CSV table of C-alpha atoms and ligand atoms in Angstrom, one decimal:
chain,number,residue,atom,x,y,z
O,1,MET,CA,90.9,99.8,91.1
O,2,GLY,CA,94.3,99.5,89.7
O,3,GLY,CA,95.7,102.5,91.6
O,4,LEU,CA,98.1,102.8,94.4
O,5,VAL,CA,97.2,103.7,98.0
O,6,ALA,CA,99.6,104.2,100.9
O,7,PHE,CA,98.0,103.1,104.2
O,8,PRO,CA,99.0,102.8,107.8
O,9,THR,CA,99.5,99.4,109.5
O,10,GLU,CA,100.7,98.8,113.0
O,11,THR,CA,104.2,98.0,111.7
O,12,VAL,CA,105.0,100.6,109.0
O,13,TYR,CA,103.1,102.3,106.2
O,14,GLY,CA,102.4,100.1,103.2
O,15,LEU,CA,102.1,101.0,99.5
O,16,GLY,CA,99.1,98.9,98.5
O,17,CYS,CA,97.5,97.7,95.3
O,18,ASP,CA,94.9,95.0,94.3
O,19,ALA,CA,96.8,91.8,94.9
O,20,LEU,CA,95.1,90.1,92.0
O,21,ASN,CA,95.9,92.8,89.5
O,22,PRO,CA,99.4,92.4,87.9
O,23,ASP,CA,99.2,95.8,86.2
O,24,ALA,CA,98.6,97.5,89.6
O,25,ALA,CA,101.5,95.5,91.1
O,26,ALA,CA,103.7,96.7,88.3
O,27,LYS,CA,103.0,100.3,89.4
O,28,VAL,CA,104.1,99.4,93.0
O,29,PHE,CA,107.5,98.2,91.7
O,30,GLU,CA,107.8,101.3,89.5
O,31,ALA,CA,106.9,103.8,92.2
O,32,LYS,CA,109.4,102.3,94.6
O,33,GLN,CA,112.1,101.5,92.0
O,34,ARG,CA,111.9,98.1,93.6
O,35,PRO,CA,113.7,95.2,91.8
O,36,ARG,CA,111.2,92.6,90.5
O,37,PHE,CA,112.9,89.8,92.4
O,38,ASP,CA,111.6,91.3,95.7
O,39,PRO,CA,108.1,89.9,96.4
O,40,LEU,CA,105.3,91.8,98.1
O,41,ILE,CA,103.2,90.8,101.2
O,42,VAL,CA,99.5,90.1,100.6
O,43,HIS,CA,97.3,91.7,103.3
O,44,ILE,CA,93.9,90.3,104.2
O,45,THR,CA,91.2,91.1,106.8
O,46,ASP,CA,89.5,87.8,107.4
O,47,ARG,CA,90.3,84.2,107.2
O,48,GLY,CA,87.8,83.6,104.4
O,49,GLN,CA,90.2,85.4,102.1
O,50,LEU,CA,93.0,82.9,102.9
O,51,GLY,CA,91.7,80.3,100.5
O,52,ASN,CA,92.1,82.6,97.6
O,53,VAL,CA,95.7,83.4,98.5
O,54,VAL,CA,97.3,80.2,99.8
O,55,SER,CA,96.9,76.6,98.5
O,56,ALA,CA,97.8,74.8,101.7
O,57,LEU,CA,97.5,75.6,105.4
O,58,PRO,CA,99.6,73.4,107.6
O,59,ALA,CA,98.7,72.9,111.3
O,60,THR,CA,101.6,75.2,112.3
O,61,ALA,CA,100.1,78.0,110.2
O,62,ARG,CA,96.7,77.6,111.9
O,63,GLN,CA,98.3,77.7,115.4
O,64,LEU,CA,100.2,80.8,114.6
O,65,ILE,CA,97.2,82.5,113.0
O,66,ASP,CA,95.1,81.7,116.1
O,67,GLN,CA,97.6,83.2,118.3
O,68,PHE,CA,98.9,86.2,116.4
O,69,TRP,CA,96.4,87.4,113.8
O,70,PRO,CA,95.5,90.1,113.4
O,71,GLY,CA,99.0,91.3,114.1
O,72,PRO,CA,102.6,91.8,112.9
O,73,LEU,CA,103.2,88.3,111.7
O,74,THR,CA,103.7,87.4,108.0
O,75,LEU,CA,103.5,83.7,107.0
O,76,VAL,CA,105.1,82.3,103.8
O,77,LEU,CA,103.0,79.5,102.4
O,78,PRO,CA,102.4,77.8,99.0
O,79,LYS,CA,100.5,80.2,96.7
O,80,GLN,CA,97.3,79.9,94.8
O,81,PRO,CA,97.6,80.4,91.0
O,82,THR,CA,95.3,83.5,91.3
O,83,ILE,CA,98.1,85.5,92.9
O,84,PRO,CA,100.1,87.0,90.0
O,85,ASP,CA,103.7,86.0,89.6
O,86,LEU,CA,104.8,89.6,89.8
O,87,VAL,CA,103.4,89.8,93.4
O,88,THR,CA,105.5,86.8,94.5
O,89,ALA,CA,108.5,87.5,92.3
O,90,GLY,CA,107.9,84.3,90.5
O,91,LEU,CA,108.1,82.2,93.6
O,92,ASP,CA,105.6,79.4,94.2
O,93,THR,CA,105.1,80.7,97.7
O,94,VAL,CA,103.2,83.8,98.9
O,95,ALA,CA,103.7,86.0,102.0
O,96,VAL,CA,100.4,86.8,103.8
O,97,ARG,CA,99.4,88.7,106.8
O,98,MET,CA,96.4,90.2,108.6
O,99,PRO,CA,97.3,93.6,109.9
O,100,ASN,CA,95.9,94.9,113.2
O,101,HIS,CA,95.1,98.5,112.2
O,102,PRO,CA,91.6,99.8,111.8
O,103,VAL,CA,92.5,101.8,108.7
O,104,ALA,CA,94.3,99.0,107.0
O,105,GLN,CA,91.4,96.7,107.8
O,106,ALA,CA,88.8,99.2,106.5
O,107,LEU,CA,90.8,99.6,103.3
O,108,ILE,CA,91.0,95.9,102.5
O,109,ARG,CA,87.3,95.5,103.3
O,110,ALA,CA,86.3,98.4,101.1
O,111,ALA,CA,88.5,97.2,98.3
O,112,GLY,CA,86.9,93.7,98.5
O,113,THR,CA,90.2,92.1,97.5
O,114,PRO,CA,93.5,91.2,99.2
O,115,ILE,CA,96.0,94.1,99.0
O,116,ALA,CA,99.6,93.5,98.1
O,117,ALA,CA,102.0,95.9,99.7
O,118,PRO,CA,105.6,96.5,100.5
O,119,SER,CA,106.7,99.3,102.7
O,120,ALA,CA,105.8,102.7,101.2
O,121,ASN,CA,109.4,104.1,100.7
O,122,PRO,CA,111.8,104.2,97.8
O,123,PHE,CA,113.6,100.8,97.6
O,124,GLY,CA,116.3,100.3,100.1
O,125,TYR,CA,115.6,103.5,102.2
O,126,VAL,CA,114.4,103.7,105.8
O,127,SER,CA,110.8,102.5,106.1
O,128,PRO,CA,108.0,105.1,106.7
O,129,THR,CA,106.2,105.2,110.1
O,130,THR,CA,104.2,108.4,109.4
O,131,ALA,CA,102.1,109.7,106.4
O,132,GLN,CA,104.6,112.5,106.1
O,133,HIS,CA,107.5,110.0,105.6
O,134,VAL,CA,105.5,108.5,102.7
O,135,ALA,CA,104.8,111.9,101.2
O,136,ASP,CA,108.5,112.8,101.5
O,137,GLY,CA,109.7,109.7,99.7
O,138,LEU,CA,106.9,108.8,97.2
O,139,GLY,CA,104.5,111.7,97.2
O,140,SER,CA,104.2,112.2,93.5
O,141,ALA,CA,104.1,108.5,92.6
O,142,ILE,CA,101.0,107.5,94.4
O,143,ASP,CA,97.3,108.3,94.2
O,144,VAL,CA,96.2,108.5,97.8
O,145,ILE,CA,97.9,108.5,101.2
O,146,LEU,CA,95.7,107.5,104.2
O,147,ASP,CA,97.0,109.2,107.4
O,148,GLY,CA,96.5,107.0,110.4
O,149,GLY,CA,99.1,108.8,112.6
O,150,PRO,CA,102.4,107.2,113.6
O,151,CYS,CA,102.7,103.4,113.5
O,152,SER,CA,102.6,101.8,117.0
O,153,VAL,CA,105.1,99.0,116.4
O,154,GLY,CA,107.5,100.8,114.1
O,155,VAL,CA,109.5,97.9,112.5
O,156,GLU,CA,108.3,95.6,109.8
O,157,SER,CA,106.4,92.3,110.5
O,158,THR,CA,108.1,89.1,111.6
O,159,ILE,CA,108.2,86.8,108.6
O,160,VAL,CA,108.1,83.0,109.1
O,161,SER,CA,108.3,80.5,106.3
O,162,LEU,CA,106.2,77.4,106.7
O,163,VAL,CA,107.0,75.7,103.4
O,164,GLY,CA,109.9,73.6,104.5
O,165,LEU,CA,110.1,70.7,107.0
O,166,GLN,CA,111.0,73.1,109.8
O,167,ALA,CA,109.5,76.6,110.3
O,168,GLU,CA,112.1,79.2,109.5
O,169,LEU,CA,112.4,82.8,110.7
O,170,LEU,CA,113.1,84.9,107.6
O,171,ARG,CA,112.8,88.3,109.2
O,172,PRO,CA,112.8,89.2,112.9
O,173,GLY,CA,110.0,91.6,114.0
O,174,SER,CA,107.9,92.4,117.0
O,175,ILE,CA,106.5,88.9,117.3
O,176,THR,CA,109.6,87.4,118.8
O,177,LEU,CA,111.4,84.1,118.3
O,178,GLU,CA,110.5,83.2,121.9
O,179,GLN,CA,106.8,83.9,121.3
O,180,LEU,CA,106.8,81.8,118.1
O,181,SER,CA,108.6,78.8,119.5
O,182,THR,CA,106.2,78.7,122.4
O,183,VAL,CA,103.4,78.0,119.9
O,184,ILE,CA,105.1,75.8,117.3
O,185,GLY,CA,108.4,74.7,118.8
O,186,PRO,CA,111.9,75.5,117.5
O,187,LEU,CA,112.4,77.5,114.3
O,188,SER,CA,115.5,77.7,112.2
O,189,ARG,CA,116.9,81.2,111.4
O,190,SER,CA,117.7,82.0,107.8
O,191,SER,CA,121.5,82.3,107.4
O,192,ALA,CA,123.4,85.5,107.3
O,193,ALA,CA,122.0,88.5,105.3
O,194,GLY,CA,122.8,88.9,101.7
O,195,ASP,CA,123.0,85.4,100.4
O,196,GLN,CA,119.2,84.8,100.3
O,197,PRO,CA,117.9,85.5,96.9
O,198,THR,CA,114.5,84.1,97.8
O,199,ALA,CA,114.0,86.4,100.7
O,200,PRO,CA,115.1,89.8,99.5
O,201,GLY,CA,114.0,91.8,102.5
O,202,GLN,CA,117.1,90.1,103.8
O,203,LEU,CA,119.4,92.0,101.5
O,204,ALA,CA,122.6,92.9,103.4
O,205,ARG,CA,122.1,96.7,102.8
O,206,HIS,CA,118.5,97.8,103.4
O,207,TYR,CA,116.6,100.3,105.5
O,208,ALA,CA,119.6,102.5,104.7
O,209,THR,CA,120.2,106.2,105.4
O,210,GLN,CA,122.2,108.4,103.0
O,211,THR,CA,124.6,109.2,105.9
O,212,PRO,CA,127.0,106.4,106.7
O,213,VAL,CA,126.1,104.5,109.9
O,214,THR,CA,128.6,102.8,112.3
O,215,ILE,CA,127.4,100.6,115.1
O,216,LEU,CA,129.5,101.0,118.2
O,217,THR,CA,131.1,98.0,119.7
O,218,SER,CA,129.2,98.1,123.0
O,219,ILE,CA,126.6,100.0,125.0
O,220,LYS,CA,128.3,103.2,126.4
O,221,ALA,CA,131.2,102.9,124.0
O,222,ARG,CA,131.8,106.3,122.2
O,223,PRO,CA,133.9,107.0,119.2
O,224,THR,CA,136.6,109.6,119.0
O,225,VAL,CA,135.0,112.4,116.9
O,226,THR,CA,137.5,114.7,115.3
O,227,LYS,CA,136.9,118.5,115.3
O,228,ASN,CA,135.9,118.8,111.7
O,229,GLU,CA,133.6,115.7,111.8
O,230,ARG,CA,129.8,116.4,112.4
O,231,ALA,CA,128.6,113.2,114.0
O,232,GLY,CA,125.2,112.1,115.1
O,233,LEU,CA,124.4,109.6,117.9
O,234,LEU,CA,121.5,107.2,118.3
O,235,ILE,CA,121.2,105.7,121.7
O,236,PHE,CA,118.9,103.6,124.0
O,237,SER,CA,119.3,105.6,127.2
O,238,GLU,CA,119.6,109.2,128.3
O,239,ALA,CA,122.6,111.0,126.8
O,240,SER,CA,125.4,111.9,129.2
O,241,ALA,CA,127.3,115.1,129.5
O,242,THR,CA,130.2,113.5,127.6
O,243,ASP,CA,128.0,113.2,124.5
O,244,LYS,CA,128.0,117.0,124.1
O,245,HIS,CA,130.4,116.9,121.1
O,246,PHE,CA,127.8,115.2,118.9
O,247,ALA,CA,126.0,117.5,116.5
O,248,ALA,CA,122.7,115.7,117.0
O,249,ILE,CA,121.5,113.0,119.4
O,250,GLU,CA,118.4,110.8,119.2
O,251,VAL,CA,117.3,108.9,122.3
O,252,LEU,CA,115.1,105.9,121.3
O,253,SER,CA,114.0,105.2,124.8
O,254,THR,CA,115.2,106.8,128.0
O,255,THR,CA,114.5,103.6,129.9
O,256,GLY,CA,115.9,101.1,127.3
O,257,ASP,CA,112.4,99.9,126.5
O,258,HIS,CA,112.6,97.9,123.2
O,259,ARG,CA,109.0,98.6,122.3
O,260,GLU,CA,109.4,102.3,122.6
O,261,ALA,CA,112.8,102.1,120.8
O,262,ALA,CA,111.3,100.2,117.8
O,263,ARG,CA,108.4,102.7,117.6
O,264,HIS,CA,110.9,105.6,117.3
O,265,LEU,CA,113.7,103.9,115.3
O,266,PHE,CA,112.9,104.9,111.7
O,267,ALA,CA,111.7,108.4,112.5
O,268,ALA,CA,114.9,109.0,114.5
O,269,LEU,CA,117.1,107.7,111.7
O,270,ARG,CA,115.3,109.9,109.2
O,271,ARG,CA,115.8,113.0,111.4
O,272,LEU,CA,119.5,112.3,111.8
O,273,ASP,CA,119.8,111.6,108.0
O,274,ALA,CA,118.2,115.0,107.2
O,275,GLN,CA,121.0,116.9,109.0
O,276,GLY,CA,123.8,116.4,106.5
O,277,LEU,CA,126.0,114.7,109.1
O,278,ASP,CA,129.3,113.0,108.2
O,279,ARG,CA,128.4,109.9,110.1
O,280,ILE,CA,125.8,108.5,112.5
O,281,TYR,CA,127.0,106.4,115.4
O,282,VAL,CA,124.6,103.9,116.9
O,283,GLU,CA,124.7,102.3,120.3
O,284,PRO,CA,123.8,98.5,120.0
O,285,CYS,CA,121.0,97.1,122.1
O,286,GLN,CA,120.5,93.7,123.8
O,287,GLU,CA,119.7,91.2,121.0
O,288,GLU,CA,116.8,89.5,122.6
O,289,GLY,CA,113.1,89.8,122.1
O,290,LEU,CA,112.3,92.8,120.0
O,291,GLY,CA,116.0,93.8,120.3
O,292,MET,CA,116.7,91.1,117.6
O,293,ALA,CA,114.5,93.0,115.1
O,294,ILE,CA,116.0,96.4,116.0
O,295,MET,CA,119.6,95.2,115.6
O,296,ASP,CA,118.7,93.4,112.4
O,297,ARG,CA,117.5,96.7,110.9
O,298,LEU,CA,120.4,98.7,112.2
O,299,ARG,CA,123.0,96.2,110.8
O,300,ARG,CA,121.4,96.3,107.4
O,301,CYS,CA,121.3,100.1,107.6
O,302,ALA,CA,125.0,100.1,108.5
O,303,ALA,CA,126.1,97.6,105.8
O,304,SER,CA,128.0,99.2,102.9
R,1,AMP,P1,108.5,94.9,102.7
R,1,AMP,O1,107.1,94.9,103.1
R,1,AMP,O2,108.9,96.1,102.0
R,1,AMP,O3,109.4,94.5,103.8
R,1,AMP,O4,108.7,93.7,101.7
R,1,AMP,C1,108.1,92.4,101.8
R,1,AMP,C2,109.2,91.4,102.2
R,1,AMP,O5,108.5,90.2,102.4
R,1,AMP,C3,110.1,91.0,101.0
R,1,AMP,O6,111.2,91.9,100.9
R,1,AMP,C4,110.6,89.6,101.4
R,1,AMP,O7,111.6,89.7,102.4
R,1,AMP,C5,109.3,89.1,102.1
R,1,AMP,N1,108.6,88.2,101.3
R,1,AMP,C6,107.5,88.4,100.5
R,1,AMP,N2,107.1,87.3,99.9
R,1,AMP,C7,107.9,86.4,100.2
R,1,AMP,C8,108.0,85.0,99.8
R,1,AMP,N3,107.2,84.4,99.0
R,1,AMP,N4,109.1,84.3,100.4
R,1,AMP,C9,109.9,84.8,101.2
R,1,AMP,N5,109.9,86.1,101.6
R,1,AMP,C10,108.9,86.9,101.1
R,2,MG,MG1,110.5,97.5,102.6
């Protein structure tokens, strides 16, 4: 105990430690170069563990848990004092989720303790969706990487805060706003990125490539690329003949399927980022359902 283990979940790979051990949590922040104001998510495998993590469970939490756990939904609730301040960045709330991945579940069960984990990447960079991504970014800083193959969802969990009077969507993910409101009624959305010190996954610039990213104004819009610019293109449908002048093209889904696009998003961004391009141009997608999470990540990636 006290070490760091990278592990697969259905969303992205996590960098885990014993959630009750502040020294282990400190190593997570160090390995990621993560600022200490950015709290971790606590992962559990059965509801019996909830009582050690949260101090209150409102009816809305129970309804969402019944419907979406195990799965890519994180709930922010009042914390138990047993959760170290470092894990929650000093907040009196804790983010908790039950992942739906056999390796993550086996790890938490074997550890016999909740596991605190952020995404297993250097702070601010594109999240990892394969074991190789983890090794590329953090290899030397961690003790073990469990390889569970590519993540099936590909974007981070949906985060909902249930501490205020009204449920609030802090981070869009693959459990959509529509799905959530069907169960608990309307949610508020946290305001624009960047001005939310208590929800730092909301930082304006995050999930960022080294290469500058520009989001195109509309689907099918294409930039004028000058002769001496090496540009990459990230799109949601088959490339057309007129896209030939791009040095590299990544198609997230040939049919515009948001699930497939989310699954491929971070790996595609990483491949483009590895090519020393001058700029990556990104086609926007419809901002509904899972498209909301995809555009959220792309906007933060493009923010300078
Ligand atoms: P990561 O798994 O790397 O996306 O990081 C976890 C993210 O969960 C943080 O960046 C926050 O956005 C969010 N989070 C964790 N704990 C809390 C909390 N107590 N209140 C609000 N957001 C939280
Ligand atoms: Mg992260």
